[in-house]
Short mmCIF file of C-alpha atoms and ligand atoms in Angstrom, two decimals:
data_model
loop_
_atom_site.label_atom_id
_atom_site.label_comp_id
_atom_site.label_asym_id
_atom_site.label_seq_id
_atom_site.Cartn_x
_atom_site.Cartn_y
_atom_site.Cartn_z
CA MET A 1 0.26 0.35 0.03
CA SER A 2 1.07 3.76 -0.83
CA SER A 3 1.91 5.85 1.95
CA ARG A 4 -0.09 9.13 2.09
CA ALA A 5 1.00 12.58 2.64
CA VAL A 6 -0.80 15.71 3.46
CA ILE A 7 1.35 19.18 2.06
CA ILE A 8 -0.13 21.98 4.13
CA GLY A 9 0.71 24.49 1.77
CA ALA A 10 0.64 25.11 -1.93
CA GLY A 11 3.48 27.57 -2.18
CA ILE A 12 6.64 26.39 -4.53
CA ALA A 13 7.59 23.83 -1.02
CA GLY A 14 4.66 22.53 -1.30
CA LEU A 15 3.66 21.77 -5.08
CA ALA A 16 7.11 20.57 -5.98
CA ALA A 17 6.74 18.14 -2.49
CA ALA A 18 3.56 16.89 -3.75
CA LEU A 19 4.89 16.38 -6.96
CA ARG A 20 7.96 14.28 -5.64
CA LEU A 21 5.82 12.42 -3.36
CA HIS A 22 3.89 11.85 -6.72
CA GLN A 23 6.56 10.38 -8.76
CA ILE A 24 7.83 8.51 -5.91
CA GLY A 25 4.67 6.30 -5.43
CA TRP A 26 3.59 8.17 -2.54
CA GLU A 27 -0.34 9.76 -1.83
CA PRO A 28 -0.40 13.53 -0.93
CA VAL A 29 -2.92 15.91 -0.82
CA VAL A 30 -2.22 19.69 -0.37
CA ILE A 31 -4.17 21.97 1.48
CA GLU A 32 -3.97 26.27 1.12
CA PRO A 33 -5.97 28.58 2.63
CA ALA A 34 -5.90 30.76 0.27
CA PRO A 35 -9.31 30.13 -2.36
CA ALA A 36 -7.15 29.45 -5.52
CA ARG A 37 -3.67 29.68 -6.75
CA ARG A 38 -1.78 32.97 -5.16
CA SER A 39 0.02 33.47 -8.33
CA GLY A 40 1.76 36.27 -7.35
CA GLY A 41 5.22 37.67 -6.58
CA TYR A 42 8.44 38.79 -8.51
CA VAL A 43 11.26 38.07 -10.22
CA VAL A 44 13.70 35.58 -9.49
CA ALA A 45 16.77 33.51 -9.86
CA PHE A 46 16.80 30.11 -9.74
CA ILE A 47 20.07 28.53 -9.67
CA GLY A 48 22.19 26.10 -8.20
CA HIS A 49 20.08 22.97 -6.09
CA GLY A 50 16.89 23.93 -7.71
CA TYR A 51 17.73 23.48 -10.84
CA ASP A 52 19.61 20.21 -10.46
CA ALA A 53 16.45 19.25 -8.67
CA ALA A 54 13.88 21.06 -11.39
CA GLU A 55 15.73 19.48 -14.06
CA ARG A 56 15.59 15.28 -12.26
CA MET A 57 12.15 15.31 -11.73
CA GLY A 58 11.30 16.88 -15.23
CA ILE A 59 9.96 20.02 -15.15
CA LEU A 60 13.41 21.87 -16.74
CA PRO A 61 11.19 22.30 -19.67
CA ALA A 62 8.12 24.00 -18.19
CA LEU A 63 10.40 26.47 -16.78
CA ARG A 64 13.17 26.74 -19.77
CA GLU A 65 9.47 27.87 -21.96
CA ARG A 66 8.79 30.91 -19.21
CA HIS A 67 12.82 31.67 -19.05
CA VAL A 68 13.25 35.26 -21.63
CA GLY A 69 17.02 35.13 -21.14
CA ALA A 70 19.06 37.58 -19.29
CA VAL A 71 18.13 41.38 -19.03
CA ASP A 72 19.48 44.31 -18.29
CA MET A 73 19.72 46.77 -15.55
CA VAL A 74 18.93 49.87 -16.01
CA ASN A 75 19.61 52.42 -13.24
CA ARG A 76 17.85 55.27 -13.14
CA LYS A 77 18.47 58.51 -10.09
CA PRO A 78 15.29 58.97 -8.12
CA GLY A 79 13.68 61.75 -10.06
CA GLY A 80 13.96 58.92 -13.78
CA ARG A 81 17.54 60.64 -15.23
CA HIS A 82 19.84 57.75 -16.36
CA ARG A 83 23.02 56.59 -14.61
CA PHE A 84 24.28 53.42 -15.99
CA THR A 85 23.02 50.35 -17.68
CA VAL A 86 24.51 46.59 -17.47
CA PRO A 87 24.43 44.86 -20.33
CA HIS A 88 22.16 41.38 -20.25
CA ARG A 89 25.43 40.07 -21.46
CA THR A 90 26.99 40.53 -18.14
CA MET A 91 23.83 39.34 -16.38
CA GLN A 92 23.69 36.08 -18.21
CA ALA A 93 28.42 35.99 -17.15
CA LEU A 94 26.38 36.71 -13.04
CA LEU A 95 24.26 33.80 -13.64
CA GLY A 96 25.52 31.15 -15.37
CA ASP A 97 24.59 28.38 -18.08
CA ARG A 98 22.56 26.94 -15.17
CA GLY A 99 20.71 29.42 -13.86
CA LEU A 100 17.09 30.56 -14.76
CA THR A 101 15.58 34.20 -14.11
CA LEU A 102 12.13 33.51 -14.01
CA MET A 103 8.77 35.16 -12.54
CA ARG A 104 8.04 33.77 -8.89
CA GLY A 105 4.86 32.39 -10.65
CA ASP A 106 5.81 30.76 -13.43
CA ILE A 107 7.58 27.95 -10.70
CA GLU A 108 4.79 28.16 -8.91
CA GLU A 109 2.22 27.55 -12.45
CA ALA A 110 4.72 24.78 -13.71
CA LEU A 111 4.92 22.97 -10.64
CA TYR A 112 0.61 23.42 -10.27
CA GLU A 113 0.77 22.15 -14.33
CA ALA A 114 2.94 18.50 -13.45
CA VAL A 115 0.36 17.93 -10.46
CA GLU A 116 -2.87 18.87 -12.14
CA GLY A 117 -5.20 16.03 -11.52
CA LYS A 118 -2.07 13.80 -10.01
CA VAL A 119 -2.39 15.02 -6.40
CA PRO A 120 -5.52 16.57 -5.45
CA ILE A 121 -5.06 20.30 -3.88
CA ARG A 122 -7.87 21.88 -1.12
CA PHE A 123 -7.65 25.50 -1.18
CA GLY A 124 -10.14 27.72 1.42
CA THR A 125 -9.18 25.48 4.38
CA THR A 126 -5.96 25.23 6.27
CA LEU A 127 -5.63 23.40 9.66
CA THR A 128 -5.79 23.59 12.66
CA ALA A 129 -4.78 20.98 15.20
CA VAL A 130 -2.59 17.77 14.82
CA LYS A 131 -1.46 14.38 16.45
CA GLN A 132 0.78 11.72 15.83
CA ASN A 133 1.83 8.03 17.42
CA GLN A 134 4.28 6.03 16.40
CA ASP A 135 1.79 4.87 13.44
CA GLY A 136 0.97 7.59 12.02
CA VAL A 137 -0.44 11.45 12.05
CA ARG A 138 -3.84 12.77 12.56
CA VAL A 139 -4.91 16.34 10.25
CA GLU A 140 -7.71 18.23 11.16
CA LEU A 141 -9.08 20.57 9.31
CA GLY A 142 -10.88 24.32 9.67
CA ASP A 143 -13.70 22.24 7.47
CA GLY A 144 -14.07 20.60 10.40
CA THR A 145 -12.94 17.15 8.05
CA VAL A 146 -10.20 14.71 9.39
CA LEU A 147 -7.24 13.83 7.64
CA GLU A 148 -5.38 10.59 8.78
CA ALA A 149 -1.40 10.08 6.81
CA GLU A 150 2.21 9.07 7.86
CA LEU A 151 3.46 12.60 6.99
CA LEU A 152 2.77 15.65 7.70
CA VAL A 153 5.03 17.87 5.45
CA GLY A 154 4.60 21.61 7.01
CA ALA A 155 5.19 23.76 3.57
CA ASP A 156 3.56 26.54 4.71
CA GLY A 157 5.84 29.60 4.70
CA LEU A 158 7.50 32.25 6.76
CA HIS A 159 4.36 32.08 8.89
CA SER A 160 3.74 28.83 9.61
CA LYS A 161 1.00 27.12 11.91
CA VAL A 162 2.28 23.54 11.06
CA ARG A 163 5.15 25.13 12.93
CA GLU A 164 3.53 27.16 15.78
CA LEU A 165 1.29 23.65 16.39
CA VAL A 166 4.06 21.09 16.32
CA PHE A 167 7.43 23.16 16.93
CA GLY A 168 6.76 26.37 18.62
CA PRO A 169 5.57 29.97 18.42
CA GLU A 170 6.97 32.08 15.66
CA VAL A 171 9.09 34.67 17.77
CA ARG A 172 11.27 31.64 19.08
CA PHE A 173 12.57 31.00 15.44
CA ARG A 174 12.13 34.55 13.99
CA ARG A 175 15.04 37.23 13.28
CA ASP A 176 13.86 40.03 11.30
CA LEU A 177 16.63 41.20 9.50
CA GLY A 178 15.21 45.03 9.59
CA HIS A 179 14.06 45.69 6.23
CA MET A 180 10.37 45.18 4.73
CA VAL A 181 9.72 43.98 1.61
CA ALA A 182 6.76 44.52 -1.25
CA ALA A 183 5.78 43.46 -4.26
CA THR A 184 3.33 43.22 -7.48
CA THR A 185 2.94 42.19 -10.37
CA LEU A 186 1.58 44.83 -13.10
CA ASP A 187 -0.49 45.15 -15.69
CA HIS A 188 1.07 47.53 -17.41
CA LEU A 189 4.69 48.67 -17.99
CA PRO A 190 5.43 52.42 -16.82
CA ASP A 191 6.61 55.41 -18.85
CA GLY A 192 10.58 55.22 -18.52
CA ALA A 193 10.94 51.34 -17.50
CA ARG A 194 12.02 49.37 -20.24
CA GLN A 195 11.29 45.94 -22.01
CA ARG A 196 12.87 43.10 -21.06
CA ALA A 197 14.39 44.77 -18.00
CA PHE A 198 15.28 45.82 -14.47
CA THR A 199 14.29 49.48 -14.00
CA THR A 200 16.47 49.91 -10.47
CA VAL A 201 16.46 53.25 -8.60
CA THR A 202 18.50 52.51 -5.73
CA ARG A 203 19.27 54.64 -2.70
CA VAL A 204 20.65 54.96 0.75
CA GLY A 205 18.02 52.74 2.68
CA HIS A 206 15.89 51.54 -0.25
CA ILE A 207 15.76 49.84 -3.46
CA PHE A 208 12.81 50.24 -5.69
CA THR A 209 12.73 48.16 -9.26
CA ILE A 210 10.68 47.37 -11.98
CA ALA A 211 11.04 44.43 -13.63
CA ASN A 212 10.08 43.17 -17.30
CA LEU A 213 11.00 39.72 -18.22
CA GLY A 214 8.72 39.73 -21.88
CA PRO A 215 4.92 41.01 -22.61
CA GLY A 216 2.30 41.09 -20.15
CA ARG A 217 4.86 39.74 -17.32
CA THR A 218 6.41 42.94 -15.30
CA ALA A 219 6.73 43.51 -11.56
CA ALA A 220 7.57 45.67 -9.14
CA PHE A 221 9.64 45.62 -6.28
CA PHE A 222 10.70 47.73 -2.94
CA THR A 223 12.53 46.89 -0.02
CA TYR A 224 13.82 49.35 2.28
CA GLY A 225 15.55 49.51 5.92
CA ALA A 226 12.46 49.58 8.84
CA ALA A 227 14.13 49.21 12.38
CA ASN A 228 10.48 48.53 13.42
CA PRO A 229 8.57 45.90 11.38
CA ALA A 230 5.69 45.38 13.38
CA ALA A 231 4.61 49.16 12.68
CA GLU A 232 5.31 49.78 9.06
CA LEU A 233 2.83 46.24 8.69
CA ALA A 234 0.81 48.31 10.45
CA LYS A 235 0.14 50.55 8.68
CA GLY A 236 -0.92 48.48 5.69
CA PRO A 237 1.37 48.50 2.07
CA ARG A 238 -0.08 51.38 0.72
CA ARG A 239 0.78 53.82 3.61
CA ALA A 240 4.05 52.15 4.44
CA LEU A 241 5.26 52.45 1.06
CA ALA A 242 4.15 56.50 0.25
CA ASP A 243 6.13 57.19 3.57
CA ALA A 244 9.08 55.07 2.53
CA TYR A 245 9.47 56.63 -1.18
CA ARG A 246 8.36 59.97 -0.24
CA ASP A 247 11.59 61.39 -1.93
CA ILE A 248 11.67 58.83 -5.54
CA THR A 249 9.28 60.44 -7.69
CA TRP A 250 10.21 58.27 -10.55
CA ALA A 251 7.26 55.29 -11.00
CA ALA A 252 6.93 54.91 -7.30
CA PRO A 253 4.08 57.78 -6.64
CA ASP A 254 1.59 56.28 -9.28
CA LEU A 255 2.37 52.73 -8.40
CA ILE A 256 1.68 52.83 -4.98
CA ARG A 257 -1.68 54.93 -5.02
CA ASP A 258 -2.76 53.15 -7.58
CA MET A 259 -1.37 49.04 -6.32
CA SER A 260 -4.39 47.50 -5.22
CA THR A 261 -3.16 46.23 -1.54
CA ASP A 262 -4.90 43.20 -2.40
CA SER A 263 -2.57 41.46 -4.50
CA VAL A 264 0.78 43.37 -2.76
CA TYR A 265 2.79 40.67 -1.10
CA PHE A 266 4.17 43.15 1.68
CA ASP A 267 5.72 41.25 4.59
CA SER A 268 8.94 42.10 6.91
CA VAL A 269 12.55 40.66 5.56
CA SER A 270 12.55 37.78 8.32
CA GLN A 271 15.26 34.11 8.58
CA ILE A 272 13.48 31.15 10.70
CA VAL A 273 16.10 29.37 12.63
CA ALA A 274 15.66 26.32 13.93
CA ASP A 275 18.06 23.44 15.26
CA ARG A 276 15.76 20.88 13.48
CA TRP A 277 12.74 20.53 11.30
CA SER A 278 11.14 17.32 11.81
CA ASP A 279 9.80 16.13 14.66
CA GLY A 280 8.69 12.48 14.42
CA ARG A 281 5.91 12.13 11.17
CA VAL A 282 6.28 15.85 10.72
CA VAL A 283 8.80 17.67 8.51
CA LEU A 284 8.84 21.93 7.62
CA LEU A 285 10.28 22.51 4.32
CA GLY A 286 10.79 25.92 2.56
CA ASP A 287 10.04 29.17 4.47
CA ALA A 288 8.54 27.40 7.03
CA ALA A 289 11.32 25.61 7.88
CA TRP A 290 14.94 28.18 7.14
CA CYS A 291 13.36 31.32 5.27
CA VAL A 292 16.85 32.66 4.07
CA THR A 293 14.79 35.66 2.54
CA LEU A 294 15.35 37.27 -1.00
CA PHE A 295 18.23 38.84 0.41
CA ALA A 296 19.90 34.88 0.22
CA GLY A 297 18.46 34.94 -3.54
CA TYR A 298 18.05 31.01 -2.88
CA GLY A 299 14.76 30.82 -1.31
CA SER A 300 12.48 29.35 -4.19
CA SER A 301 15.62 26.93 -5.58
CA LEU A 302 16.65 25.53 -2.01
CA ALA A 303 12.81 25.22 -1.80
CA VAL A 304 12.75 22.76 -4.98
CA GLY A 305 15.81 21.42 -3.98
CA GLY A 306 14.92 20.74 -0.47
CA ALA A 307 11.80 19.10 -2.12
CA GLU A 308 13.18 16.51 -3.94
CA LEU A 309 15.98 15.52 -1.73
CA LEU A 310 13.59 14.69 0.83
CA GLY A 311 11.09 13.03 -2.08
CA THR A 312 15.21 10.88 -2.00
CA ALA A 313 15.29 10.22 1.33
CA LEU A 314 12.24 8.81 1.90
CA ARG A 315 12.56 6.18 -0.79
CA ARG A 316 15.74 5.06 0.71
CA HIS A 317 14.06 4.42 4.03
CA PRO A 318 10.46 2.68 3.43
CA GLY A 319 9.00 2.36 6.73
CA ASP A 320 10.72 4.14 8.27
CA ILE A 321 10.20 8.11 8.02
CA PRO A 322 11.44 9.04 11.21
CA ALA A 323 14.89 8.18 9.66
CA GLY A 324 14.47 9.02 6.67
CA LEU A 325 13.67 12.85 7.44
CA ARG A 326 17.16 12.83 10.18
CA GLU A 327 18.91 11.63 7.35
CA TRP A 328 17.36 14.51 5.03
CA GLU A 329 18.04 17.22 7.40
CA ALA A 330 21.91 16.21 7.38
CA GLU A 331 22.35 16.60 4.10
CA LEU A 332 20.37 19.34 3.47
CA ARG A 333 21.12 21.91 6.95
CA LEU A 334 25.23 22.88 5.73
CA GLU A 335 23.82 24.37 2.84
CA ALA A 336 20.27 26.29 4.11
CA GLU A 337 23.40 28.18 7.42
CA GLU A 338 25.13 29.04 4.27
CA ARG A 339 22.33 30.05 2.85
CA LEU A 340 21.21 32.04 5.92
CA ALA A 341 24.16 33.02 6.34
CA MET A 342 24.66 35.00 3.14
CA GLY A 343 21.55 36.67 3.78
CA ARG A 344 22.47 38.13 6.57
CA ARG A 345 25.51 39.35 5.27
CA ASN A 346 23.39 40.49 1.91
CA THR A 347 20.79 42.69 3.89
CA ARG A 348 23.32 46.11 3.05
CA ALA A 349 23.83 45.51 -0.90
CA HIS A 350 19.64 45.53 -0.96
CA ALA A 351 19.23 48.32 0.67
CA PRO A 352 22.47 50.43 1.94
CA ALA A 353 22.40 52.26 4.91
CA ASN A 354 25.10 54.59 3.58
CA ARG A 355 26.72 55.80 1.04
CA LEU A 356 29.51 53.85 0.94
CA ASP A 357 27.60 50.94 0.88
CA LEU A 358 26.05 51.86 -1.97
CA LEU A 359 29.22 52.37 -3.84
CA LYS A 360 30.23 48.65 -2.90
CA LEU A 361 26.72 47.90 -3.67
CA GLU A 362 27.19 49.35 -7.27
CA LEU A 363 31.15 49.02 -8.60
CA PRO A 364 31.27 45.44 -8.45
CA LEU A 365 28.29 45.58 -10.81
CA ARG A 366 29.81 48.21 -13.27
CA LEU A 367 32.82 46.52 -13.38
CA ALA A 368 31.03 43.29 -14.31
CA ALA A 369 30.03 44.95 -17.80
CA VAL A 370 33.14 45.65 -18.76
CA PRO A 371 33.54 43.70 -21.65
CA PRO A 372 36.76 41.78 -20.60
CA VAL A 373 35.58 41.46 -17.15
CA THR A 374 32.41 39.56 -18.34
CA ARG A 375 34.06 37.10 -20.56
CA LEU A 376 36.68 36.26 -17.38
CA LEU A 377 33.10 35.66 -15.67
CA ARG A 378 31.32 33.39 -18.46
CA ARG A 379 35.06 31.56 -18.31
CA HIS A 380 34.95 31.14 -14.37
CA HIS A 381 31.37 29.88 -14.68
CA ARG A 382 32.31 27.69 -17.31
CA LEU A 383 34.74 25.86 -15.36
CA HIS A 384 33.17 25.49 -12.04
C1 LIG B 1 1.61 35.04 -3.21
C2 LIG B 1 2.74 35.56 -3.19
C3 LIG B 1 3.77 36.16 -3.62
C4 LIG B 1 5.16 36.06 -3.41
N1 LIG B 1 6.32 37.05 -3.44
C5 LIG B 1 7.78 37.29 -2.81
C6 LIG B 1 8.45 38.39 -3.76
O1 LIG B 1 7.74 38.51 -4.16
N2 LIG B 1 9.87 38.15 -3.21
C7 LIG B 1 10.48 37.25 -2.38
O2 LIG B 1 11.68 36.83 -1.81
N3 LIG B 1 9.88 36.50 -2.37
C8 LIG B 1 8.23 36.50 -2.30
N4 LIG B 1 7.34 35.40 -1.99
C9 LIG B 1 7.59 34.32 -1.01
C10 LIG B 1 8.62 33.41 -1.90
O3 LIG B 1 7.72 32.86 -2.62
C11 LIG B 1 9.27 32.13 -0.72
O4 LIG B 1 11.10 32.47 -0.41
C12 LIG B 1 9.93 31.19 -2.01
O5 LIG B 1 9.29 30.49 -2.67
C13 LIG B 1 9.75 29.93 -1.02
O6 LIG B 1 8.66 28.58 -0.88
P1 LIG B 1 7.85 28.45 0.01
O7 LIG B 1 6.99 27.85 -0.59
O8 LIG B 1 8.16 27.63 0.94
O9 LIG B 1 6.95 29.66 0.97
P2 LIG B 1 5.49 30.53 0.10
O10 LIG B 1 5.67 31.03 -0.83
O11 LIG B 1 5.00 31.40 0.71
O12 LIG B 1 4.11 29.39 0.48
C14 LIG B 1 3.22 28.90 1.24
C15 LIG B 1 2.38 28.50 1.14
O13 LIG B 1 1.59 28.41 2.46
C16 LIG B 1 0.82 29.13 1.87
N5 LIG B 1 0.30 29.15 3.50
C17 LIG B 1 0.68 30.20 4.70
N6 LIG B 1 -0.15 30.04 5.44
C18 LIG B 1 -1.25 28.86 5.49
C19 LIG B 1 -2.18 28.14 6.82
N7 LIG B 1 -1.83 28.42 8.28
N8 LIG B 1 -1.67 26.36 5.96
C20 LIG B 1 -1.90 26.51 4.71
N9 LIG B 1 -1.17 26.93 3.83
C21 LIG B 1 -1.40 28.12 4.63
C22 LIG B 1 0.67 30.29 1.87
O14 LIG B 1 -0.98 30.62 1.24
C23 LIG B 1 1.50 30.12 0.32
O15 LIG B 1 0.24 29.00 -0.72
C24 LIG B 1 6.05 34.92 -1.96
C25 LIG B 1 4.80 34.16 -1.63
C26 LIG B 1 3.60 34.46 -1.59
C27 LIG B 1 2.75 33.52 -0.83
#
């Protein structure tokens, strides 16, 4: 008889786990509180473990279809005047040959299409209680349903309910990095933003970018330093962004005024640092377990890589799920910890605290755009 898994969360981690567990002969079911697929979000670099895992799981062609190639990076002054451009060939050299530039929603969509019709997804409900013993795990949902399974996967993101119920309150694991992030998809390309480019304004304490990855694929992204993230969240995205970005007069004021606050991803930039990711038959995956943050540039890659490895470890230990989970964690922990450290190190680069940090952020990019340096970078990627 095949094993059953309840997966909480239909984000990238949850859908990747659903695909992988289905591929190894399990019967997963996915639970998502949103009424439908949440396809929003900004642009992500999909590289490393995630890329390799996607190839092994057979979804790389679907992701490649959505990749438009590297794009130019155009830097503007707060009023809109052009400062410098890093050409797409330099960005490609930085990304490497085994890397894709995608919208977060592209990865989620490709995974969703891969599991559609194979794995049931129940939208509009979530878990309210968990009980486990040696033989199985019992999950109660808000709509009164009770599910019995051999494994519960908490892939429910930064504010995971599974983590809270099984491992303890969020405050015990959350490390705020003193920044806020907001991202939203746009139905138009604002004046002055280029097609197939990141158009960015970088100021001390703030970054504002409009990314276009081809027709109909535009997103806006904001990240800024905030000493008190809770106060920013209380203001809501429109007021918080209007206050933080009042000195940036190019494009930002119109976007903030017209944004639909329902579709904006707005949160503090926070890491999750947990000394274990599993408890018996319950395992945390993706941001619920190790949220490395956008500053690490690796959240979706690690979510897909971690999901694939989870399937591999469980398959190696038929009949002993806790042993499979322990092995999985032992293999993944070092990578996750390195990415968490990278996320902390990169904090200044994403919202430079002073002029020196701003210079440190821009100089390598401008240097990389010098043709001989770009050629060197390409050669470096080929050799490694
Ligand atoms: C709509 C959206 C937009 C995003 N945009 C960005 C962005 O622009 N930039 C960025 O850096 N990161 C963004 N993220 C986070 C990014 O997707 C993740 O860091 C990364 O992909 C790892 O994914 P994850 O599946 O672990 O977590 P998430 O992508 O956060 O997915 C978690 C899923 O679990 C669901 N969930 C939450 N609580 C519960 C619950 N109690 N019960 C059941 N399900 C629950 C959520 O609705 C979501 O579908 C976004 C996330 C979402 C959901």
